[in-house]
Amino acid sequence: MSINTFGHLFRVTTWGESHGPALGATVDGCPPGVPVDAAMIQHWLDRRKPGTSRYTTQRQEPDAVRILSGVFEGQTTGTPVQLMIENTDQRSKDYSDIMEKFRPGHADITYWQKYGIRDYRGGGRSSARETAARVAAGGLARAALATLAPDLQITGYMTRIGPQEIDRERFDWDTITQNPFWCPDAQAAEDWATYMKALRKSGNSVGAVVEVVARGVPAGLGAPVYGKLDTDLAAAMMSINAVKGVEIGEGMGAAMLTGEDNADEIFMGNDGRPVFSSNHSGGILGGISTGQDVVVRFAVKPTSSILKTRQTITKSGEAAEIITKGRHDPCVGIRAVPVGEAMMACVLLDHILLNRGQIGGAVGETRGRIG
Amino acid sequence: MSINTFGHLFRVTTWGESHGPALGATVDGCPPGVPVDAAMIQHWLDRRKPGTSRYTTQRQEPDAVRILSGVFEGQTTGTPVQLMIENTDQRSKDYSDIMEKFRPGHADITYWQKYGIRDYRGGGRSSARETAARVAAGGLARAALATLAPDLQITGYMTRIGPQEIDRERFDWDTITQNPFWCPDAQAAEDWATYMKALRKSGNSVGAVVEVVARGVPAGLGAPVYGKLDTDLAAAMMSINAVKGVEIGEGMGAAMLTGEDNADEIFMGNDGRPVFSSNHSGGILGGISTGQDVVVRFAVKPTSSILKTRQTITKSGEAAEIITKGRHDPCVGIRAVPVGEAMMACVLLDHILLNRGQIGGAVGETRGRIG
Amino acid sequence: MSINTFGHLFRVTTWGESHGPALGATVDGCPPGVPVDAAMIQHWLDRRKPGTSRYTTQRQEPDAVRILSGVFEGQTTGTPVQLMIENTDQRSKDYSDIMEKFRPGHADITYWQKYGIRDYRGGGRSSARETAARVAAGGLARAALATLAPDLQITGYMTRIGPQEIDRERFDWDTITQNPFWCPDAQAAEDWATYMKALRKSGNSVGAVVEVVARGVPAGLGAPVYGKLDTDLAAAMMSINAVKGVEIGEGMGAAMLTGEDNADEIFMGNDGRPVFSSNHSGGILGGISTGQDVVVRFAVKPTSSILKTRQTITKSGEAAEIITKGRHDPCVGIRAVPVGEAMMACVLLDHILLNRGQIGGAVGETRGRIG
Amino acid sequence: MSINTFGHLFRVTTWGESHGPALGATVDGCPPGVPVDAAMIQHWLDRRKPGTSRYTTQRQEPDAVRILSGVFEGQTTGTPVQLMIENTDQRSKDYSDIMEKFRPGHADITYWQKYGIRDYRGGGRSSARETAARVAAGGLARAALATLAPDLQITGYMTRIGPQEIDRERFDWDTITQNPFWCPDAQAAEDWATYMKALRKSGNSVGAVVEVVARGVPAGLGAPVYGKLDTDLAAAMMSINAVKGVEIGEGMGAAMLTGEDNADEIFMGNDGRPVFSSNHSGGILGGISTGQDVVVRFAVKPTSSILKTRQTITKSGEAAEIITKGRHDPCVGIRAVPVGEAMMACVLLDHILLNRGQIGGAVGETRGRIG
């Protein structure tokens, strides 16, 4: 149980290292009859692909996915779906000078301590390349959601790079795909470009905040008390490389509110469903979805592979200085956006399937009626 | 799979409702030979007990735990340990006026929607009373840790109530147990007392931030990539009632740092183990413990049961006003401190056992040597 | 993970020892809205109760079950159901002479080796008393099945005691409850009574074969390839104390047939469903139910606690002779009948819930139509 | 949760269909530092390979395994190991005449009913080709066992083909690999050859019994009460295609014994470990290994794809006759021998790892001393 699997009914096991022959996702529990082909999954992988802008790693990987099992004549069969991505750009020589030294802030040292193995080729299993497999699995989850819950929409974007946050007043959904930062605020995107240009020149990196919103989520998803929807989202996001904090709705800011301010008041909507005056809860109460937008936010720390000199030690315990050359993301948060979306898709599909098992309800059906 | 279990090898299933005959924890996977009795577990329950100060609910519950199985002649046998707490103060009449109305910000409405059951007696399963079972399980975990990892120390405290944060300069471990807020800053504790007094009078409630630190954690704990130590801690804390955000080390603040600032530089310590210049990582890199203090922080929203009038609807969909009388915590974060500690204890014990299964190492042993 | 839980979505954790204060089952995943009370579960426990005939142990236990959680106003809530049975007849003095000696054929020695704990009070966790908790959980499963799959009928009976097998020509469902052996063949029941009388007098014990049949099982249950319906039934039955073999349909005898003889030919029935010329398959093909009767059979070895002198050793490794006095079942297979039924009920309910999660089908619905 | 995974800590997920591009096993939880390469795993696959004698299917598949992840510089890293086997001989035209008809005794009909998908290409996921992935995973488990438990030896053989059983008096370990039937009785092997020749000519098939023995198993393995060693072995073997019965030690025959006869008497051995006068228990008491040989036996039904005419129906519900041409095993039990061995290897490794997590013991260590 080295736990490379997540999900309860929609179970995703990712495998593969940064510089091995291939990596991928073994997905078990995808419902049968879902129309899907490699191109549909490739669409999402292309969003995460390295080398697409000057703000991400210059590693060139086509990240072409192959479906090796579980799909027959254009639809899923209910058996495991194997999604494989071959590694084609494995220039391991780039990493030869860090074979002995541990990068501060990197998993080098803990993997060595735990496993006694040093896969110096680009971080091995601890590399963010593993997230390509998540995005592939998320693509399959999206295909299943398109069938089961066609009204559901999942969108990720960045709300902060280092010191610079977006202005919510300027928020525009359409802007998100029109800049290399998945930024919903056109002005902020320009500021970030300036900031990042200077940062790259200095060889430094920076952190970021990513927000993922799911609209059209049916009420009733979530398994209290240890498989709550927010619990599973927190685990999903925290498991992404470099994430250090996760928030639902109001998040850490909820600590600053009074009960009076934090209450999302309830009214009856015209469609016979409850509506809320606000969404401090992030669409989740008691671990169960309310039918409002589900809002998750997570902080991505700056990548530890930088051109700045840092103090460290070698495997033999000697003091050393380290500068990490190679092709690294100056703001790894950018490429975390499609990953966060993928995790949201997997978690929501999982809970839709769970809900069927728990209460027998089709998607959007709940057992308790209001009105 | 309604998922009332957490943990991989140390598996805790909590059961019971706020106003049923009893609640408890069924704990499977506790190692054999651990010295434990009811008094040792009661010690931790007493810390969480309601009615101990004017800042917590006035519900009077002895919360006396009984060990019904898994312990023989003063030590665990390796079989399931059943920890039962009888509910003695079940004044359900207090809740009669909320049988039809949904409390804004409360799980009333989502439980009703999902399950079609309204357990109006104090929130039923969604009540924070469930956390008594967690604290009992945490007490057992502490007993096992005392045997397996005697150097390990777990301490929780509050760092914020509403607008008022502690001053880290005044941090003092000994102060924590000397005020009713588990506050490590004596000055802040006084300020909070003043603040809370006014808040209670107004019938309002407020949020809080709790921090839990584990000192003496061996390096090498954590199962990348979906059972990372931080992933499991995030899930554990987010599953606690009313929690809306979880941070590891630098947390959401990591988004504001550069790679240069965020790097915890590495040196060799005198005891032949690596030491770090700082702990932005919160003691976890790549999901595996470094040997530094493990630092987790979570935000608890204000309780939704307040004496302020709020707009809501009834089960039949009619608009209504609601004021929640009864015995509620004005700052539920206070009683979340022992709960956070308990979750930390369970997660660390679980990963110590996992590590044995994964790499065969005794506690504190790792496979990779440095130096 | 000492694995005292079984089931995928309907998850049963049993706890408790032979001579502790209580034992029980923590059941998670029971659907909400199932009408149930303690009396409905007690009905099944009474079938297993010791001391009901001269052919079972003379231990006197009322085995009265209490529901401590998960049921509100007469129906399940979807939260964990705690079923507790207090141990009232704990005469541990009966066992004092076996504190040091290991009974041949008993788990005494392996529990000691593994755990280093000797719970000499009647076998502790290894006692067949644990099966009372299974029967309680099975009672809850039966209540849920009565709602979800009202046509389903589960019946267990004995087909062999030692050398004496039933004659299938004389098989009569109504006879089963009319003798103390759950024997469907009235003549065999008489022969068994004579045989058992002599056996008890001699202080010996004997093995048995139990068969459990489920009628009215919907087609489509089973999760290939490692949660096949027959796989889960085999595990469920083999986990019962003293079981040494499990068969589905033709069982071990399938090895002696040709493909021509073993084929259950298929025809269309009048109700538009397939019918089969025979049931060699035991109602399961490829791990999925066909809609025919599901037929499971298991062998129970003779109890190892006998009045015959056997050679053994003590904890200190010295040779010794042992005779086990106390109140033991001369044919523990008899009381295994309700246990086998309970396991069948739990497994079928679990797969009905799983099927909903997997393919979204209500009970009895499948995705593929014939005709 | 369509459950294509088995194992607790050593977790194997198999994927792939009979006629898809590839199949394989995703293995999570293999300890780090195990020396292994593709050739070591290929060794075991070659034993199961089709087309090696006239008694198995004439399908020609090299079944060449590739290790895509989890192994670096000749040893496992503790991360998931992906074992892929490409399908090269996918003559799906052979199956065109059975696209509409269901084969009696085959999973065709239940897969169709459950999933609404008909993968007519050789049975799709229900094909015994899936077992190649199990053998690959078993090869990895063997490599790990060679490191962790070098004294452990796992050997499978056949004890029966149809009406013809081996004579235990002629049992010879060395004979097993000297005939195409894995038969330990040279005389029986000759008789079987004669029998099989006639059977093949007639286009019929036949069942078989396979026995797998593990020698050198340490005492103390097994997780009572639902992860008992025998429980897990029963599930493992029953999950193999066409298996209808599983026995441990005395098996179904235990029903015919008295307690006196069934008791394996205990003595102290010269090496300070207990020895037993017999092994009715099959090396397992109370679900925990005793240190004796672990003995498992399972019955494999005759393959349902035969040249004999049988009555069946089509997908549209019309009556039809069916003869299955193609390249099928006349006695699929023969190729089940290496599969049974593989399952034994996986289960034993899993329990060795579990035991470390449960009691902290290295392999062969137990907590309770005798003598």
mmCIF file of C-alpha atoms in Angstrom, chain C residues 56-262:
data_model
loop_
_atom_site.group_PDB
_atom_site.id
_atom_site.type_symbol
_atom_site.label_atom_id
_atom_site.label_comp_id
_atom_site.label_asym_id
_atom_site.label_seq_id
_atom_site.Cartn_x
_atom_site.Cartn_y
_atom_site.Cartn_z
ATOM 1 C CA THR C 56 -24.941 -27.309 20.459
ATOM 2 C CA THR C 57 -22.900 -25.725 23.249
ATOM 3 C CA GLN C 58 -24.683 -25.435 26.572
ATOM 4 C CA ARG C 59 -23.393 -21.922 27.082
ATOM 5 C CA GLN C 60 -26.445 -19.803 27.953
ATOM 6 C CA GLU C 61 -26.411 -16.425 26.281
ATOM 7 C CA PRO C 62 -29.508 -14.390 25.531
ATOM 8 C CA ASP C 63 -27.549 -12.655 22.732
ATOM 9 C CA ALA C 64 -29.813 -9.656 22.960
ATOM 10 C CA VAL C 65 -28.935 -7.039 20.379
ATOM 11 C CA ARG C 66 -29.151 -3.277 20.916
ATOM 12 C CA ILE C 67 -29.104 -0.703 18.120
ATOM 13 C CA LEU C 68 -26.956 2.168 19.363
ATOM 14 C CA SER C 69 -26.861 4.363 16.269
ATOM 15 C CA GLY C 70 -27.956 4.837 12.699
ATOM 16 C CA VAL C 71 -31.666 4.225 13.198
ATOM 17 C CA PHE C 72 -34.108 7.043 13.915
ATOM 18 C CA GLU C 73 -37.863 6.778 14.246
ATOM 19 C CA GLY C 74 -37.848 3.199 12.977
ATOM 20 C CA GLN C 75 -35.723 3.570 9.897
ATOM 21 C CA THR C 76 -32.077 3.703 8.951
ATOM 22 C CA THR C 77 -30.601 7.153 8.432
ATOM 23 C CA GLY C 78 -27.684 6.303 6.132
ATOM 24 C CA THR C 79 -25.184 6.739 8.980
ATOM 25 C CA PRO C 80 -23.302 3.903 10.739
ATOM 26 C CA VAL C 81 -25.445 1.362 12.541
ATOM 27 C CA GLN C 82 -23.923 0.039 15.748
ATOM 28 C CA LEU C 83 -25.261 -3.364 16.789
ATOM 29 C CA MET C 84 -24.105 -4.386 20.276
ATOM 30 C CA ILE C 85 -24.549 -7.684 22.090
ATOM 31 C CA GLU C 86 -23.467 -7.837 25.696
ATOM 32 C CA ASN C 87 -21.719 -10.956 26.944
ATOM 33 C CA THR C 88 -23.536 -12.147 30.025
ATOM 34 C CA ASP C 89 -22.288 -15.691 30.585
ATOM 35 C CA GLN C 90 -18.556 -15.254 30.944
ATOM 36 C CA ARG C 91 -17.556 -18.179 33.111
ATOM 37 C CA SER C 92 -13.870 -17.903 32.385
ATOM 38 C CA LYS C 93 -12.973 -20.302 35.148
ATOM 39 C CA ASP C 94 -13.967 -23.148 32.823
ATOM 40 C CA TYR C 95 -10.919 -22.356 30.788
ATOM 41 C CA SER C 96 -8.311 -22.090 33.509
ATOM 42 C CA ASP C 97 -6.686 -25.458 32.785
ATOM 43 C CA ILE C 98 -5.884 -24.506 29.187
ATOM 44 C CA MET C 99 -4.057 -21.275 29.996
ATOM 45 C CA GLU C 100 -0.705 -22.837 29.252
ATOM 46 C CA LYS C 101 -1.514 -25.581 26.762
ATOM 47 C CA PHE C 102 -2.317 -25.196 23.078
ATOM 48 C CA ARG C 103 -5.325 -27.133 21.777
ATOM 49 C CA PRO C 104 -4.407 -29.131 18.638
ATOM 50 C CA GLY C 105 -6.379 -27.825 15.673
ATOM 51 C CA HIS C 106 -7.222 -24.582 17.492
ATOM 52 C CA ALA C 107 -6.084 -21.014 16.854
ATOM 53 C CA ASP C 108 -4.564 -20.830 20.352
ATOM 54 C CA ILE C 109 -1.076 -21.400 19.055
ATOM 55 C CA THR C 110 -1.159 -19.104 16.037
ATOM 56 C CA TYR C 111 -2.702 -16.182 17.937
ATOM 57 C CA TRP C 112 0.004 -16.633 20.541
ATOM 58 C CA GLN C 113 2.745 -16.739 17.928
ATOM 59 C CA LYS C 114 1.478 -13.761 15.981
ATOM 60 C CA TYR C 115 0.338 -11.429 18.723
ATOM 61 C CA GLY C 116 2.212 -12.633 21.804
ATOM 62 C CA ILE C 117 -1.117 -12.423 23.654
ATOM 63 C CA ARG C 118 -2.928 -15.396 25.132
ATOM 64 C CA ASP C 119 -6.585 -14.616 25.718
ATOM 65 C CA TYR C 120 -7.337 -17.951 27.362
ATOM 66 C CA ARG C 121 -10.931 -16.968 28.123
ATOM 67 C CA GLY C 122 -12.669 -19.133 25.568
ATOM 68 C CA GLY C 123 -10.522 -18.291 22.599
ATOM 69 C CA GLY C 124 -10.876 -14.523 22.752
ATOM 70 C CA ARG C 125 -11.282 -13.101 19.279
ATOM 71 C CA SER C 126 -10.799 -16.489 17.619
ATOM 72 C CA SER C 127 -13.945 -17.855 19.255
ATOM 73 C CA ALA C 128 -16.961 -18.652 17.094
ATOM 74 C CA ARG C 129 -18.831 -16.211 19.297
ATOM 75 C CA GLU C 130 -17.637 -13.559 16.848
ATOM 76 C CA THR C 131 -20.164 -14.954 14.407
ATOM 77 C CA ALA C 132 -23.008 -13.567 16.519
ATOM 78 C CA ALA C 133 -21.946 -10.146 15.265
ATOM 79 C CA ARG C 134 -22.088 -11.422 11.685
ATOM 80 C CA VAL C 135 -25.608 -12.700 12.190
ATOM 81 C CA ALA C 136 -26.654 -9.324 13.593
ATOM 82 C CA ALA C 137 -25.177 -7.564 10.554
ATOM 83 C CA GLY C 138 -26.859 -10.135 8.335
ATOM 84 C CA GLY C 139 -30.152 -9.288 9.995
ATOM 85 C CA LEU C 140 -29.710 -5.667 9.023
ATOM 86 C CA ALA C 141 -28.761 -6.724 5.493
ATOM 87 C CA ARG C 142 -31.941 -8.829 5.327
ATOM 88 C CA ALA C 143 -33.997 -5.807 6.356
ATOM 89 C CA ALA C 144 -32.419 -3.759 3.562
ATOM 90 C CA LEU C 145 -32.924 -6.565 1.054
ATOM 91 C CA ALA C 146 -36.577 -6.821 2.044
ATOM 92 C CA THR C 147 -36.914 -3.236 0.820
ATOM 93 C CA LEU C 148 -34.585 -3.321 -2.173
ATOM 94 C CA ALA C 149 -35.091 -6.857 -3.480
ATOM 95 C CA PRO C 150 -38.275 -8.255 -1.957
ATOM 96 C CA ASP C 151 -38.235 -11.392 -4.126
ATOM 97 C CA LEU C 152 -34.879 -12.507 -2.787
ATOM 98 C CA GLN C 153 -34.898 -15.514 -0.433
ATOM 99 C CA ILE C 154 -31.857 -16.876 1.352
ATOM 100 C CA THR C 155 -31.932 -20.326 2.918
ATOM 101 C CA GLY C 156 -29.170 -22.368 4.530
ATOM 102 C CA TYR C 157 -29.217 -26.025 5.510
ATOM 103 C CA MET C 158 -26.893 -28.921 6.224
ATOM 104 C CA THR C 159 -26.185 -31.564 3.631
ATOM 105 C CA ARG C 160 -23.726 -33.697 5.568
ATOM 106 C CA ILE C 161 -22.656 -34.556 9.093
ATOM 107 C CA GLY C 162 -19.489 -36.624 9.111
ATOM 108 C CA PRO C 163 -20.074 -39.727 7.015
ATOM 109 C CA GLN C 164 -23.803 -39.132 6.526
ATOM 110 C CA GLU C 165 -25.074 -37.088 3.564
ATOM 111 C CA ILE C 166 -28.619 -36.113 2.682
ATOM 112 C CA ASP C 167 -30.470 -37.763 -0.172
ATOM 113 C CA ARG C 168 -31.350 -35.005 -2.674
ATOM 114 C CA GLU C 169 -34.400 -37.009 -3.732
ATOM 115 C CA ARG C 170 -35.911 -36.404 -0.295
ATOM 116 C CA PHE C 171 -35.070 -32.660 -0.278
ATOM 117 C CA ASP C 172 -37.883 -30.587 1.221
ATOM 118 C CA TRP C 173 -37.602 -26.868 1.984
ATOM 119 C CA ASP C 174 -40.208 -27.071 4.743
ATOM 120 C CA THR C 175 -38.340 -29.772 6.622
ATOM 121 C CA ILE C 176 -35.352 -27.512 7.232
ATOM 122 C CA THR C 177 -36.784 -25.709 10.261
ATOM 123 C CA GLN C 178 -38.425 -28.828 11.694
ATOM 124 C CA ASN C 179 -35.316 -30.450 13.139
ATOM 125 C CA PRO C 180 -32.348 -29.204 15.153
ATOM 126 C CA PHE C 181 -29.938 -29.748 12.248
ATOM 127 C CA TRP C 182 -31.425 -27.441 9.564
ATOM 128 C CA CYS C 183 -31.679 -30.667 7.567
ATOM 129 C CA PRO C 184 -33.876 -30.692 4.439
ATOM 130 C CA ASP C 185 -34.154 -34.508 4.519
ATOM 131 C CA ALA C 186 -36.321 -35.815 7.378
ATOM 132 C CA GLN C 187 -34.804 -39.306 7.236
ATOM 133 C CA ALA C 188 -31.247 -37.947 7.381
ATOM 134 C CA ALA C 189 -32.198 -35.769 10.342
ATOM 135 C CA GLU C 190 -33.228 -38.866 12.264
ATOM 136 C CA ASP C 191 -30.025 -40.694 11.354
ATOM 137 C CA TRP C 192 -27.972 -37.665 12.380
ATOM 138 C CA ALA C 193 -29.708 -37.551 15.769
ATOM 139 C CA THR C 194 -28.655 -41.138 16.439
ATOM 140 C CA TYR C 195 -25.125 -40.480 15.216
ATOM 141 C CA MET C 196 -24.716 -37.303 17.260
ATOM 142 C CA LYS C 197 -25.999 -38.942 20.443
ATOM 143 C CA ALA C 198 -23.216 -41.536 20.288
ATOM 144 C CA LEU C 199 -20.664 -38.924 19.337
ATOM 145 C CA ARG C 200 -21.486 -36.666 22.281
ATOM 146 C CA LYS C 201 -21.297 -39.587 24.642
ATOM 147 C CA SER C 202 -17.792 -40.353 23.421
ATOM 148 C CA GLY C 203 -16.677 -36.726 23.873
ATOM 149 C CA ASN C 204 -15.794 -36.407 20.208
ATOM 150 C CA SER C 205 -16.839 -33.885 17.559
ATOM 151 C CA VAL C 206 -17.497 -34.058 13.838
ATOM 152 C CA GLY C 207 -17.418 -31.976 10.650
ATOM 153 C CA ALA C 208 -20.281 -30.958 8.396
ATOM 154 C CA VAL C 209 -21.256 -29.452 5.053
ATOM 155 C CA VAL C 210 -23.537 -26.429 4.879
ATOM 156 C CA GLU C 211 -25.251 -25.235 1.724
ATOM 157 C CA VAL C 212 -26.738 -21.761 1.293
ATOM 158 C CA VAL C 213 -29.052 -20.974 -1.613
ATOM 159 C CA ALA C 214 -30.280 -17.582 -2.706
ATOM 160 C CA ARG C 215 -33.384 -17.570 -4.872
ATOM 161 C CA GLY C 216 -34.630 -14.540 -6.761
ATOM 162 C CA VAL C 217 -31.153 -13.066 -7.280
ATOM 163 C CA PRO C 218 -31.195 -10.480 -10.052
ATOM 164 C CA ALA C 219 -28.833 -10.992 -12.991
ATOM 165 C CA GLY C 220 -25.815 -8.723 -13.272
ATOM 166 C CA LEU C 221 -24.364 -8.788 -9.764
ATOM 167 C CA GLY C 222 -20.599 -9.215 -9.452
ATOM 168 C CA ALA C 223 -17.467 -7.203 -10.097
ATOM 169 C CA PRO C 224 -14.977 -8.985 -12.319
ATOM 170 C CA VAL C 225 -12.248 -9.763 -11.944
ATOM 171 C CA TYR C 226 -11.348 -9.566 -8.224
ATOM 172 C CA GLY C 227 -14.721 -8.744 -6.723
ATOM 173 C CA LYS C 228 -16.583 -11.449 -8.631
ATOM 174 C CA LEU C 229 -19.704 -12.590 -6.861
ATOM 175 C CA ASP C 230 -18.208 -16.056 -6.347
ATOM 176 C CA THR C 231 -14.882 -14.568 -5.196
ATOM 177 C CA ASP C 232 -16.623 -12.520 -2.536
ATOM 178 C CA LEU C 233 -18.785 -15.457 -1.475
ATOM 179 C CA ALA C 234 -15.723 -17.694 -1.221
ATOM 180 C CA ALA C 235 -13.974 -15.142 0.982
ATOM 181 C CA ALA C 236 -17.106 -14.598 3.075
ATOM 182 C CA MET C 237 -17.597 -18.275 3.771
ATOM 183 C CA MET C 238 -13.908 -19.139 4.224
ATOM 184 C CA SER C 239 -13.665 -16.389 6.832
ATOM 185 C CA ILE C 240 -16.165 -18.233 9.057
ATOM 186 C CA ASN C 241 -14.477 -20.119 11.870
ATOM 187 C CA ALA C 242 -13.513 -23.719 11.041
ATOM 188 C CA VAL C 243 -14.393 -23.572 7.337
ATOM 189 C CA LYS C 244 -11.878 -25.461 5.154
ATOM 190 C CA GLY C 245 -13.519 -25.561 1.719
ATOM 191 C CA VAL C 246 -15.950 -23.539 -0.379
ATOM 192 C CA GLU C 247 -17.798 -24.582 -3.509
ATOM 193 C CA ILE C 248 -19.962 -22.712 -5.995
ATOM 194 C CA GLY C 249 -22.522 -24.769 -7.922
ATOM 195 C CA GLU C 250 -20.851 -27.972 -9.066
ATOM 196 C CA GLY C 251 -17.836 -27.092 -6.891
ATOM 197 C CA MET C 252 -14.903 -29.501 -6.693
ATOM 198 C CA GLY C 253 -17.008 -31.916 -8.714
ATOM 199 C CA ALA C 254 -16.638 -29.646 -11.755
ATOM 200 C CA ALA C 255 -13.186 -31.133 -12.162
ATOM 201 C CA MET C 256 -14.762 -34.454 -13.077
ATOM 202 C CA LEU C 257 -17.051 -33.188 -15.822
ATOM 203 C CA THR C 258 -16.546 -32.675 -19.532
ATOM 204 C CA GLY C 259 -17.442 -29.393 -21.176
ATOM 205 C CA GLU C 260 -20.385 -31.061 -22.829
ATOM 206 C CA ASP C 261 -21.802 -32.243 -19.506
ATOM 207 C CA ASN C 262 -21.043 -29.037 -17.632
#
